[in-house]
Short mmCIF file of C-alpha atoms in Angstrom, two decimals:
data_model
loop_
_atom_site.label_atom_id
_atom_site.label_comp_id
_atom_site.label_asym_id
_atom_site.label_seq_id
_atom_site.Cartn_x
_atom_site.Cartn_y
_atom_site.Cartn_z
CA MET A 24 0.00 0.00 0.00
CA SER A 25 1.29 3.50 -0.80
CA ALA A 26 2.91 5.45 2.06
CA THR A 27 1.00 8.54 0.92
CA PRO A 28 -1.90 9.18 3.36
CA LEU A 29 -5.28 8.37 1.85
CA LEU A 30 -7.23 10.14 4.59
CA ASN A 31 -7.10 13.63 6.02
CA ASP A 32 -9.12 14.80 9.03
CA SER A 33 -12.05 15.91 6.87
CA GLN A 34 -12.21 12.56 5.04
CA TRP A 35 -11.82 10.72 8.31
CA LEU A 36 -14.85 12.53 9.75
CA LYS A 37 -16.88 11.59 6.65
CA LEU A 38 -15.82 7.97 7.08
CA ILE A 39 -16.93 8.02 10.75
CA GLU A 40 -20.26 9.59 9.78
CA TYR A 41 -20.80 6.92 7.10
CA VAL A 42 -20.06 4.09 9.57
CA ALA A 43 -22.36 5.59 12.22
CA ALA A 44 -25.22 5.83 9.71
CA THR A 45 -24.69 2.43 8.08
CA TYR A 46 -23.39 -0.13 10.55
CA ASN A 47 -24.96 -1.54 13.69
CA GLU A 48 -23.00 -2.14 16.90
CA VAL A 49 -22.99 -5.95 16.61
CA THR A 50 -21.45 -5.84 13.13
CA LEU A 51 -18.80 -3.34 14.25
CA SER A 52 -17.95 -5.47 17.28
CA ARG A 53 -17.46 -8.55 15.12
CA GLY A 54 -15.41 -6.53 12.65
CA PHE A 55 -13.22 -5.27 15.49
CA THR A 56 -12.56 -8.90 16.50
CA HIS A 57 -11.35 -9.72 12.95
CA PHE A 58 -9.16 -6.61 12.98
CA LYS A 59 -7.58 -7.44 16.37
CA GLN A 60 -6.97 -11.03 15.29
CA GLU A 61 -5.10 -9.70 12.22
CA GLN A 62 -7.39 -11.48 9.78
CA VAL A 63 -7.22 -8.60 7.27
CA LYS A 64 -4.61 -9.55 4.65
CA GLN A 65 -3.02 -7.85 1.64
CA LEU A 66 -4.57 -4.44 2.01
CA THR A 67 -3.62 -2.46 -1.12
CA LEU A 68 -4.58 0.72 -2.96
CA SER A 69 -6.00 0.43 -6.47
CA GLU A 70 -6.95 3.02 -9.09
CA GLY A 71 -9.82 5.37 -8.32
CA ASN A 72 -8.94 5.65 -4.60
CA THR A 73 -10.08 2.08 -4.03
CA VAL A 74 -8.78 -0.15 -1.26
CA GLN A 75 -8.59 -3.88 -1.90
CA ALA A 76 -8.15 -6.41 0.90
CA ARG A 77 -8.69 -10.03 1.83
CA VAL A 78 -10.28 -11.19 5.09
CA GLU A 79 -9.48 -14.73 6.18
CA GLU A 80 -11.63 -16.66 8.63
CA ALA A 81 -13.32 -20.03 7.95
CA ASP A 82 -13.59 -18.82 4.35
CA THR A 83 -11.70 -16.10 2.55
CA TYR A 84 -13.54 -13.00 1.33
CA GLN A 85 -12.45 -10.22 -1.00
CA VAL A 86 -13.29 -6.68 0.09
CA SER A 87 -13.36 -3.49 -1.99
CA VAL A 88 -13.66 -0.09 -0.34
CA TYR A 89 -14.38 2.94 -2.55
CA LEU A 90 -13.19 5.88 -0.50
CA ASP A 91 -14.73 8.44 -2.82
CA LYS A 92 -18.12 6.71 -2.63
CA LEU A 93 -18.26 4.55 0.46
CA SER A 94 -21.81 3.36 -0.17
CA LEU A 95 -20.58 1.32 -3.16
CA SER A 96 -18.09 -0.66 -1.05
CA GLN A 97 -18.72 -4.41 -1.19
CA CYS A 98 -17.61 -7.82 0.04
CA THR A 99 -17.83 -11.29 -1.51
CA CYS A 100 -19.54 -12.67 1.60
CA PRO A 101 -23.31 -13.35 1.55
CA VAL A 102 -24.10 -10.00 3.24
CA GLN A 103 -22.10 -8.11 0.58
CA HIS A 104 -22.62 -4.57 2.04
CA ALA A 105 -22.00 -3.09 5.52
CA CYS A 106 -20.73 -6.43 6.75
CA LYS A 107 -18.23 -7.31 9.46
CA HIS A 108 -15.51 -7.92 6.86
CA LEU A 109 -15.88 -4.42 5.43
CA ALA A 110 -15.80 -3.03 9.00
CA ALA A 111 -12.57 -4.93 9.72
CA VAL A 112 -10.93 -3.54 6.57
CA LEU A 113 -11.98 0.02 7.46
CA MET A 114 -10.40 -0.45 10.90
CA GLU A 115 -7.20 -1.83 9.39
CA LEU A 116 -7.09 1.11 6.98
CA ALA A 117 -7.60 3.58 9.84
CA ASP A 118 -4.83 1.98 11.86
CA ARG A 119 -2.37 2.19 8.96
CA GLN A 120 -3.32 5.82 8.33
CA GLY A 121 -2.66 6.85 11.94
CA TYR A 122 -6.24 7.00 13.17
CA LEU A 123 -7.84 5.02 16.00
CA ALA A 124 -9.69 1.91 14.93
CA SER A 125 -11.65 2.09 18.18
CA GLN A 126 -13.27 5.31 16.95
CA ILE A 127 -14.87 3.31 14.13
CA LEU A 128 -16.02 0.72 16.65
CA SER A 129 -17.77 3.49 18.66
CA ALA A 130 -18.57 5.78 15.74
CA LYS A 131 -21.88 7.08 17.12
CA GLN A 132 -20.40 7.89 20.53
CA TYR A 133 -17.41 9.51 18.85
CA LEU A 134 -19.68 11.85 16.87
CA LYS A 135 -21.64 12.73 20.00
CA ARG A 136 -18.45 13.58 21.88
CA ALA A 137 -17.16 15.59 18.93
CA ALA A 138 -20.42 17.57 18.79
CA ALA A 139 -20.30 18.18 22.54
CA SER A 140 -16.68 19.26 22.27
CA SER A 141 -17.59 21.65 19.50
CA ASP A 142 -20.35 23.12 21.67
CA LEU A 143 -17.92 23.46 24.58
CA ASP A 144 -15.37 25.21 22.37
CA ALA A 145 -18.04 27.66 21.27
CA ALA A 146 -19.10 28.20 24.88
CA LYS A 147 -15.47 28.71 25.89
CA GLN A 148 -15.44 32.01 24.04
CA GLN A 149 -18.41 33.10 26.14
CA LEU A 150 -16.68 32.41 29.48
CA PRO A 151 -15.84 36.09 30.12
CA THR A 152 -19.55 36.90 29.99
CA MET A 153 -20.52 34.19 32.50
CA ASP A 154 -20.60 34.40 36.28
CA VAL A 155 -18.54 31.97 38.36
CA THR A 156 -21.49 29.57 38.60
CA GLY A 157 -21.43 29.36 34.80
CA TRP A 158 -17.69 28.76 34.91
CA HIS A 159 -18.09 25.80 37.23
CA ARG A 160 -20.93 24.40 35.11
CA TRP A 161 -18.73 24.66 32.01
CA LEU A 162 -15.72 23.10 33.80
CA ASN A 163 -17.91 20.20 34.88
CA GLN A 164 -18.96 19.53 31.28
CA TYR A 165 -15.44 20.03 29.95
CA THR A 166 -13.99 17.39 32.29
CA SER A 167 -16.94 14.97 32.14
CA SER A 168 -14.90 12.38 30.25
CA ILE A 169 -12.34 12.13 33.09
CA LYS A 170 -13.31 9.24 35.28
CA PRO A 171 -12.71 9.34 39.04
CA SER A 172 -9.85 7.20 40.30
CA PHE A 173 -9.43 5.36 43.59
CA ASP A 174 -6.20 7.34 43.88
CA GLN A 175 -7.29 10.93 44.46
CA SER A 176 -3.91 12.34 43.41
CA ILE A 177 -4.21 10.69 39.99
CA TYR A 178 -7.74 12.03 39.54
CA ALA A 179 -6.62 15.54 40.52
CA GLU A 180 -3.66 15.36 38.12
CA ASN A 181 -5.89 14.21 35.25
CA LEU A 182 -8.25 17.11 35.89
CA ARG A 183 -5.32 19.51 36.01
CA LYS A 184 -3.88 18.21 32.72
CA SER A 185 -7.24 18.55 31.01
CA LEU A 186 -7.66 22.16 32.18
CA ALA A 187 -4.08 23.03 31.20
CA SER A 188 -5.20 23.07 27.56
CA ILE A 189 -7.30 26.18 28.30
CA THR A 190 -4.60 28.77 27.84
CA LYS A 191 -4.81 32.49 28.39
CA ALA A 192 -4.59 33.04 24.64
CA SER A 193 -7.53 30.74 23.93
CA VAL A 194 -10.10 32.64 26.02
CA PRO A 195 -10.72 36.41 25.71
CA PHE A 196 -10.31 37.26 29.40
CA THR A 197 -8.86 40.61 30.43
CA ASP A 198 -5.68 40.66 32.51
CA ARG A 199 -7.78 41.42 35.60
CA GLU A 200 -10.28 38.64 34.93
CA TYR A 201 -7.84 35.86 34.14
CA PRO A 202 -6.51 35.38 37.74
CA TYR A 203 -10.10 34.78 38.89
CA TRP A 204 -10.49 32.18 36.14
CA GLU A 205 -7.28 30.44 37.29
CA LEU A 206 -8.47 30.57 40.89
CA HIS A 207 -11.78 28.92 40.04
CA GLN A 208 -10.10 26.15 38.08
CA SER A 209 -8.25 25.18 41.29
CA LEU A 210 -11.42 25.59 43.35
CA PHE A 211 -13.17 23.30 40.89
CA ILE A 212 -10.50 20.58 41.28
CA LEU A 213 -10.73 20.89 45.06
CA ARG A 214 -14.52 20.47 44.91
CA LYS A 215 -14.25 17.39 42.68
CA ILE A 216 -11.85 15.77 45.15
CA LYS A 217 -14.22 16.54 48.02
CA GLU A 218 -17.09 15.00 46.06
CA LEU A 219 -14.95 11.91 45.49
CA GLN A 220 -14.32 11.61 49.23
CA LEU A 221 -18.04 11.73 49.95
CA GLN A 222 -18.80 8.82 47.63
CA ALA A 223 -19.25 5.37 49.08
CA GLY A 224 -16.55 2.80 48.56
CA PRO A 225 -12.79 2.51 49.08
CA ILE A 226 -11.79 5.96 47.89
CA HIS A 227 -9.45 6.74 50.78
CA TYR A 228 -6.21 6.27 48.84
CA SER A 229 -3.99 9.38 48.86
CA SER A 230 -6.47 11.19 51.12
CA SER A 231 -3.75 13.77 51.79
CA THR A 232 -4.37 15.07 48.25
CA ILE A 233 -7.06 17.47 49.45
CA TYR A 234 -4.64 19.00 51.98
CA ARG A 235 -1.98 19.46 49.32
CA ILE A 236 -4.40 21.08 46.85
CA ALA A 237 -5.71 23.48 49.51
CA GLU A 238 -2.19 24.40 50.66
CA ASP A 239 -0.95 24.92 47.09
CA LEU A 240 -3.96 27.09 46.34
CA GLN A 241 -3.30 29.28 49.39
CA ILE A 242 0.33 29.72 48.32
CA TRP A 243 -0.82 30.66 44.81
CA LEU A 244 -3.28 33.22 46.21
CA LYS A 245 -0.51 34.86 48.24
CA ASN A 246 1.71 35.18 45.18
CA GLN A 247 -0.81 36.90 42.91
CA ARG A 248 0.51 40.41 43.52
CA ASP A 249 -1.08 41.87 40.39
CA VAL A 250 -4.63 41.52 41.72
CA VAL A 251 -4.00 42.62 45.31
CA GLY A 252 -6.24 45.49 46.29
CA SER A 253 -7.94 45.66 42.91
CA LEU A 254 -11.71 46.12 43.08
CA GLU A 255 -11.99 46.58 39.33
CA ASN A 256 -13.74 43.22 39.04
CA SER A 257 -16.05 43.74 42.00
CA ALA A 258 -18.64 41.34 40.59
CA LEU A 259 -16.10 38.51 40.39
CA LEU A 260 -14.84 39.38 43.85
CA GLU A 261 -18.34 39.16 45.34
CA GLN A 262 -19.17 35.98 43.41
CA THR A 263 -15.93 34.33 44.57
CA SER A 264 -16.67 35.21 48.19
CA ALA A 265 -20.19 33.80 47.74
CA TYR A 266 -18.78 30.59 46.24
CA CYS A 267 -16.40 30.19 49.21
CA ARG A 268 -19.26 30.78 51.65
CA GLU A 269 -21.27 28.06 49.95
CA GLN A 270 -18.36 25.61 50.16
CA MET A 271 -17.80 26.43 53.85
CA ALA A 272 -21.50 25.80 54.49
CA GLU A 273 -21.05 22.26 53.14
CA ASP A 274 -18.11 21.54 55.47
CA ALA A 275 -19.83 20.18 58.55
CA GLY A 276 -16.59 18.76 60.02
CA GLN A 277 -13.42 20.29 61.39
CA LYS A 278 -11.33 20.22 58.19
CA TYR A 279 -11.27 23.99 57.48
CA HIS A 280 -9.86 23.60 53.92
CA ASP A 281 -12.39 26.04 52.50
CA PHE A 282 -11.98 28.42 55.43
CA GLY A 283 -8.23 28.55 54.78
CA ILE A 284 -8.81 29.47 51.13
CA TYR A 285 -11.49 32.02 52.03
CA MET A 286 -9.24 33.63 54.63
CA THR A 287 -6.25 33.77 52.26
CA PHE A 288 -8.43 35.22 49.50
CA TRP A 289 -9.59 38.01 51.78
CA GLN A 290 -6.20 38.60 53.36
CA HIS A 291 -4.23 38.88 50.12
CA TRP A 292 -6.75 39.91 47.44
CA ILE A 293 -9.25 42.13 49.21
CA LEU A 294 -8.05 43.56 52.52
CA PRO A 295 -5.00 45.34 51.08
CA GLY A 296 -7.34 47.39 48.86
CA PRO A 297 -8.22 51.00 49.67
CA GLU A 298 -11.96 50.26 50.02
CA ALA A 299 -11.58 47.01 51.95
CA ALA A 300 -12.81 48.37 55.28
CA SER A 301 -16.17 49.22 53.76
CA LEU A 302 -16.63 45.62 52.56
CA LEU A 303 -16.20 43.93 55.94
CA PRO A 304 -19.62 44.71 57.53
CA ALA A 305 -21.50 43.57 54.43
CA GLU A 306 -19.49 40.34 54.26
CA ILE A 307 -20.12 39.60 57.94
CA ALA A 308 -23.84 40.14 57.32
CA GLU A 309 -23.73 37.55 54.53
CA LEU A 310 -21.93 35.09 56.80
CA ASN A 311 -24.60 35.62 59.46
CA LYS A 312 -27.29 34.64 56.96
CA TRP A 313 -25.52 31.38 56.23
CA LEU A 314 -24.88 30.73 59.93
CA ASP A 315 -28.57 31.21 60.71
CA GLU A 316 -29.54 28.58 58.12
CA GLN A 317 -26.60 26.16 58.16
CA PRO A 318 -24.07 26.79 60.94
CA THR A 319 -20.74 25.07 60.36
CA PRO A 320 -17.34 25.48 62.05
CA SER A 321 -15.82 26.89 58.84
CA LEU A 322 -18.43 29.64 58.52
CA ALA A 323 -17.98 30.54 62.20
CA ALA A 324 -14.20 30.67 61.70
CA ALA A 325 -14.65 32.96 58.70
CA LYS A 326 -16.81 35.34 60.74
CA ALA A 327 -14.30 35.28 63.60
CA TYR A 328 -11.46 36.05 61.20
CA LEU A 329 -13.17 39.13 59.77
CA LEU A 330 -14.16 40.38 63.23
CA LEU A 331 -10.56 40.01 64.35
CA ARG A 332 -9.47 42.06 61.36
CA MET A 333 -11.78 44.74 62.74
CA ALA A 334 -10.09 44.32 66.19
CA GLU A 335 -13.36 42.97 67.65
CA GLY A 336 -11.64 40.29 69.74
CA ASP A 337 -14.52 39.46 72.11
CA MET A 338 -17.09 39.22 69.33
CA ALA A 339 -14.71 37.05 67.29
CA TRP A 340 -14.19 34.66 70.19
CA LYS A 341 -17.93 34.50 70.77
CA ALA A 342 -18.46 33.57 67.11
CA LEU A 343 -16.13 30.61 67.58
CA GLU A 344 -17.64 29.57 70.91
CA GLU A 345 -21.11 29.44 69.38
CA SER A 346 -19.98 27.22 66.49
CA PRO A 347 -20.88 23.51 66.54
CA GLY A 348 -18.16 21.27 67.96
CA PHE A 349 -16.14 24.20 69.29
CA GLN A 350 -14.43 22.13 72.00
CA ALA A 351 -13.15 19.73 69.32
CA ALA A 352 -11.55 22.50 67.25
CA PRO A 353 -7.94 21.70 66.28
CA ALA A 354 -5.06 23.77 67.63
CA ASN A 355 -4.09 24.67 64.05
CA LEU A 356 -7.26 26.76 63.77
CA PHE A 357 -6.13 28.99 66.63
CA ILE A 358 -2.60 29.15 65.23
CA THR A 359 -4.20 30.79 62.18
CA PHE A 360 -5.78 33.53 64.30
CA LEU A 361 -2.71 34.01 66.49
CA THR A 362 -0.52 34.34 63.41
CA MET A 363 -2.86 36.98 61.98
CA LEU A 364 -2.75 38.96 65.23
CA THR A 365 1.05 38.76 65.18
CA GLU A 366 1.20 39.98 61.58
CA THR A 367 -1.14 42.88 62.36
CA GLN A 368 0.90 43.64 65.53
CA ASN A 369 -2.17 43.72 67.74
CA TRP A 370 -0.20 42.70 70.83
CA GLU A 371 -2.82 43.22 73.54
CA LEU A 372 -5.35 41.20 71.56
CA LEU A 373 -2.68 38.55 70.89
CA VAL A 374 -2.12 38.08 74.64
CA ASP A 375 -5.89 37.88 75.20
CA TRP A 376 -6.29 35.16 72.57
CA LEU A 377 -3.20 33.27 73.77
CA HIS A 378 -4.93 33.06 77.15
CA LYS A 379 -8.37 32.16 75.75
CA SER A 380 -7.07 29.48 73.38
CA SER A 381 -4.62 27.91 75.85
CA SER A 382 -6.70 24.78 76.56
CA PHE A 383 -6.54 23.77 72.89
CA PHE A 384 -2.73 23.52 73.08
CA ASN A 385 -2.62 21.35 76.21
CA THR A 386 -1.93 18.20 74.21
CA ARG A 387 0.93 15.83 73.42
CA ARG A 388 1.29 17.33 69.94
CA THR A 389 4.63 19.05 70.42
CA ARG A 390 4.64 20.95 67.12
CA GLU A 391 1.51 22.96 67.98
CA LEU A 392 2.73 23.52 71.54
CA GLU A 393 6.08 24.85 70.28
CA ILE A 394 4.32 27.25 67.90
CA TYR A 395 2.11 28.40 70.77
CA ALA A 396 5.18 28.98 72.95
CA ASN A 397 6.85 31.01 70.19
CA MET A 398 3.73 33.15 69.96
CA TRP A 399 4.06 33.85 73.68
CA LYS A 400 7.71 34.83 73.22
CA THR A 401 6.68 37.32 70.55
CA ALA A 402 3.93 38.71 72.78
CA LEU A 403 6.27 39.10 75.78
CA ALA A 404 8.63 41.22 73.73
CA HIS A 405 5.82 43.78 73.44
CA VAL A 406 3.72 43.09 76.55
CA PRO A 407 6.30 42.01 79.17
CA GLU A 408 3.83 42.37 82.02
CA SER A 409 1.98 39.27 80.75
CA GLU A 410 4.90 36.96 81.63
CA GLU A 411 3.39 35.75 84.90
CA GLN A 412 0.20 34.80 83.05
CA MET A 413 2.25 32.81 80.54
CA TRP A 414 4.09 30.82 83.23
CA ARG A 415 0.81 29.93 84.95
CA ILE A 416 -0.49 28.52 81.67
CA PHE A 417 2.59 26.40 81.04
CA GLU A 418 2.55 25.15 84.62
CA ASP A 419 -1.04 24.02 84.05
CA PHE A 420 0.17 22.18 80.93
CA LEU A 421 2.62 20.00 82.89
CA PRO A 422 3.91 17.40 82.13
CA GLN A 423 3.32 18.09 78.40
CA SER A 424 5.04 21.46 78.67
CA LEU A 425 8.26 20.30 80.35
CA ARG A 426 10.40 20.70 77.22
CA VAL A 427 8.86 24.05 76.36
CA ILE A 428 9.44 25.36 79.90
CA GLU A 429 13.02 24.11 79.80
CA GLN A 430 13.71 25.90 76.53
CA MET A 431 12.09 29.16 77.64
CA LEU A 432 13.99 29.14 80.95
CA TYR A 433 17.24 28.78 79.06
CA GLU A 434 16.38 31.49 76.52
CA GLN A 435 15.44 33.87 79.36
CA GLU A 436 18.71 33.00 81.17
CA LYS A 437 16.87 31.73 84.21
CA TRP A 438 19.78 29.42 84.93
CA LYS A 439 18.91 28.14 88.41
CA PRO A 440 15.46 26.67 87.58
CA TRP A 441 16.86 25.44 84.24
CA LEU A 442 19.62 23.48 86.00
CA GLU A 443 17.13 22.12 88.51
CA MET A 444 15.07 20.80 85.59
CA GLN A 445 18.16 19.11 84.12
CA MET A 446 18.73 17.26 87.39
CA LEU A 447 15.02 16.42 87.53
CA PHE A 448 15.28 14.89 84.05
CA GLY A 449 18.30 12.86 85.18
CA HIS A 450 20.64 14.74 82.85
CA ASP A 451 24.28 15.52 83.54
CA PRO A 452 26.80 17.87 81.88
CA PHE A 453 27.58 15.26 79.21
CA HIS A 454 23.99 15.59 77.98
CA HIS A 455 24.77 19.03 76.51
CA ARG A 456 27.34 20.42 74.16
CA VAL A 457 29.99 22.39 76.01
CA SER A 458 28.66 25.59 74.42
CA VAL A 459 25.29 25.11 76.19
CA LEU A 460 26.82 25.47 79.65
CA GLN A 461 29.31 28.18 78.71
CA PRO A 462 26.85 31.10 79.20
CA ILE A 463 26.06 29.84 82.72
CA GLU A 464 29.75 29.40 83.51
CA LYS A 465 30.34 32.96 82.38
CA ALA A 466 27.34 34.55 84.12
CA ASN A 467 27.13 32.59 87.39
CA PRO A 468 29.47 29.59 87.57
CA SER A 469 28.50 28.74 91.15
CA LEU A 470 25.13 27.51 89.84
CA LEU A 471 26.93 24.68 88.01
CA LEU A 472 28.49 23.20 91.16
CA PRO A 473 25.52 21.01 92.26
CA TYR A 474 25.06 19.82 88.63
CA PHE A 475 28.69 18.69 88.34
CA HIS A 476 29.00 17.28 91.88
CA GLN A 477 25.85 15.18 91.47
CA ALA A 478 27.09 13.82 88.14
CA VAL A 479 30.54 12.95 89.54
CA ASP A 480 29.00 11.04 92.45
CA HIS A 481 26.69 9.20 90.06
CA TYR A 482 29.47 7.96 87.76
CA VAL A 483 31.70 6.91 90.68
CA SER A 484 28.80 4.93 92.19
CA LEU A 485 28.57 2.80 89.05
CA LYS A 486 32.03 1.35 89.84
CA ASN A 487 33.37 0.44 86.44
CA ARG A 488 36.32 1.64 84.43
CA ARG A 489 34.31 3.43 81.75
CA ASP A 490 32.34 5.47 84.30
CA TYR A 491 35.49 6.27 86.28
CA LYS A 492 36.82 7.83 83.08
CA ALA A 493 33.62 9.89 82.77
CA ALA A 494 33.92 11.01 86.41
CA THR A 495 37.53 12.09 85.76
CA ARG A 496 36.50 14.17 82.75
CA LEU A 497 33.80 15.86 84.83
CA LEU A 498 36.26 16.56 87.65
CA LYS A 499 38.60 18.31 85.21
CA ARG A 500 35.73 20.51 84.05
CA LEU A 501 34.68 21.09 87.66
CA GLU A 502 38.19 22.26 88.51
CA LYS A 503 37.88 24.90 85.76
CA VAL A 504 34.58 26.07 87.24
CA TYR A 505 36.21 26.58 90.66
CA LYS A 506 39.06 28.46 89.01
CA LYS A 507 36.52 30.59 87.16
CA MET A 508 35.01 31.43 90.55
CA LYS A 509 38.53 32.09 91.92
CA LYS A 510 37.87 29.49 94.61
CA THR A 511 40.85 27.20 94.10
CA GLU A 512 41.16 26.55 97.82
CA ARG A 513 37.62 25.17 97.87
CA TRP A 514 38.52 22.93 94.97
CA ASP A 515 41.62 21.67 96.76
CA THR A 516 39.60 20.92 99.90
CA TYR A 517 36.88 19.13 97.93
CA PHE A 518 39.28 17.14 95.77
CA SER A 519 41.51 15.97 98.60
CA GLY A 520 38.42 14.77 100.46
CA PHE A 521 37.16 13.05 97.30
CA VAL A 522 40.44 11.18 96.84
CA GLU A 523 40.50 10.10 100.46
CA ARG A 524 36.87 8.85 100.37
CA HIS A 525 37.57 6.72 97.32
CA SER A 526 41.15 5.68 98.07
CA ARG A 527 40.28 1.98 97.87
CA LEU A 528 38.97 2.30 94.30
CA ARG A 529 42.24 1.56 92.51
CA ALA A 530 40.77 1.85 89.01
CA LEU A 531 39.43 5.30 89.86
CA GLN A 532 42.82 6.32 91.26
CA GLU A 533 44.47 5.17 88.04
CA GLU A 534 42.06 7.23 85.92
CA LEU A 535 42.69 10.29 88.10
CA ARG A 536 46.42 9.87 87.52
CA LYS A 537 45.89 9.43 83.75
CA GLY A 538 43.83 12.63 83.81
CA LYS A 539 46.73 14.35 85.63
CA LEU A 540 44.53 15.18 88.59
CA LEU A 541 46.79 13.04 90.80
CA GLU A 542 50.58 12.81 90.69
#
C-alpha cells in the first residue's frame, strides 16, 4: 500500500459519519474482532482511490472499499454490504493511516463527543460573559470524560492536565479577569476531590491530596501580587466570596480547607485594597445569613477572622464559641488567628487570645505547643507584664510542657530553675554540648556546682572503668569552674576529700592519675 496518506481529518470525519449511519453495533464489534486477530490480509490501494483487501476466517472473502463513494463498497460474503468484513478492513485502513480503529467501533459515541466538544469550544469564548457559577458548570462539562480514580492524586492530576489546555490566549479574558479564572479552576478541582471523598466505597487512597491542593492554592493566592487590592472586578470578587461561603457551608466537620482558602483570598486579594474596610460589615452580614440557616465550624471561623481584622476580639471569640463542635476545634485553627494577630501587631489582643485558646494547646502534639510557645515569646517582647500569666499557663500544661518550659527558661537566662530541671530529668553535663553550659559558667558559675558534683558522684557509684573515666573528665571541668570562681582553695579541699573517700577504688585512682589530677 502506498505510504502517501489516503485520509485527512475531513475525510476521516466523513468515514466516521458513514459508519455511524450504516453499521450496527454488533457488526462493528465482530469486525473489530477480525481486525484485532489480524485477519485482514493484503490491504492495497487500487486506481480510483479504491482499497482492496482479503479477510481470512473459515472462508476467505475479497473486500473493496471505494473511498470516494463509500456506499458502493462491497464484500464477496453473503451480506455483501455493511458487513463485518468491510468493517474490519476500514479499521485496518484507519490503523495504517494513523487514526484510531476504536473510533470506528464506537462511531456514534465519537460523533456525539465531537459535537459536545464543539459546543464546549463555542461556549469557551463566552466564558468572560458568565458568572462563576457558569464557569463551574462549564468546567464540569469540559472534564466529564475524566473518570474518578481510587487514587485521588491521579484524579486531581488528570483534571489539572485537562484544564491546562485552556490557555490564556484561547479565552478572551482581560488581565484582571484571568486570575479569577485560574483561581476557580483550582477551586473546581478541590470540589471534585471533596465530592470523590463523599462517595461510598474505598476511595481513601492518597487522602492527603485534598490538603496538598488546599495548601498549594493558598500559596498561589498569596503570590498573585497583580490583583492585590484591585476592586476593578467587584462582581467577580463578590461571586468568589459567595462561592467560598457556599463551600464552607457544606463543610460540617473540622477540616477547614475552605476556610483557609477564604481567609487567604480576603487577606491577600481584598483587605490590602483601599476600600476594603467598607466591605467587611456587608461580608459579615452575609456570613450571618448562612450561619442562621446552616451553621458550620468553617463559617464561624470565617466570621471570627473578619471580626478580628476589625479588632473585635470578644465578638470574634464568641463567634467561635457558638460554632458547633467548638471544643473539638484543632489547635491549628487557633494558630491561624494568632498568626494573623502577630502579623497585624495587635499585641494586647494577641495576649488575650493566647490566654483564651490555651486549653486547645494542652496536648501531646509538640509541634503545635512549640508554635504556641513562640507566639508567647513574641507577645512578651511587646507586653512584658503578661509573663506571669504565661508561666501559669505552662505550669497548668505539665507534664506536656516540660520541654517548652526548659527551653524558655534557658532562653530567658533563668539558669537556676533550668539546671534544677536538668537534674530532675536525670541529665548531667555530658547531655549538653559544652557551648550550652558556657553562658552559665560565664554569668554565674556557682550555679553549676551542684550539677557537676551530682554527676561525679553518680558515675563513681557505678564502679566500672568506663564510668570512672567519665567522672575524671567531669572533675577536670569542675576544677575549671572553681578556678573561674577564683575558689581554688575550695577545689583543693573538695578534691583531697574526694580522693581520700575513694582511696580503695584503685581503678578510679588510676584514671585520676591518667587525667593528671593526681601525681
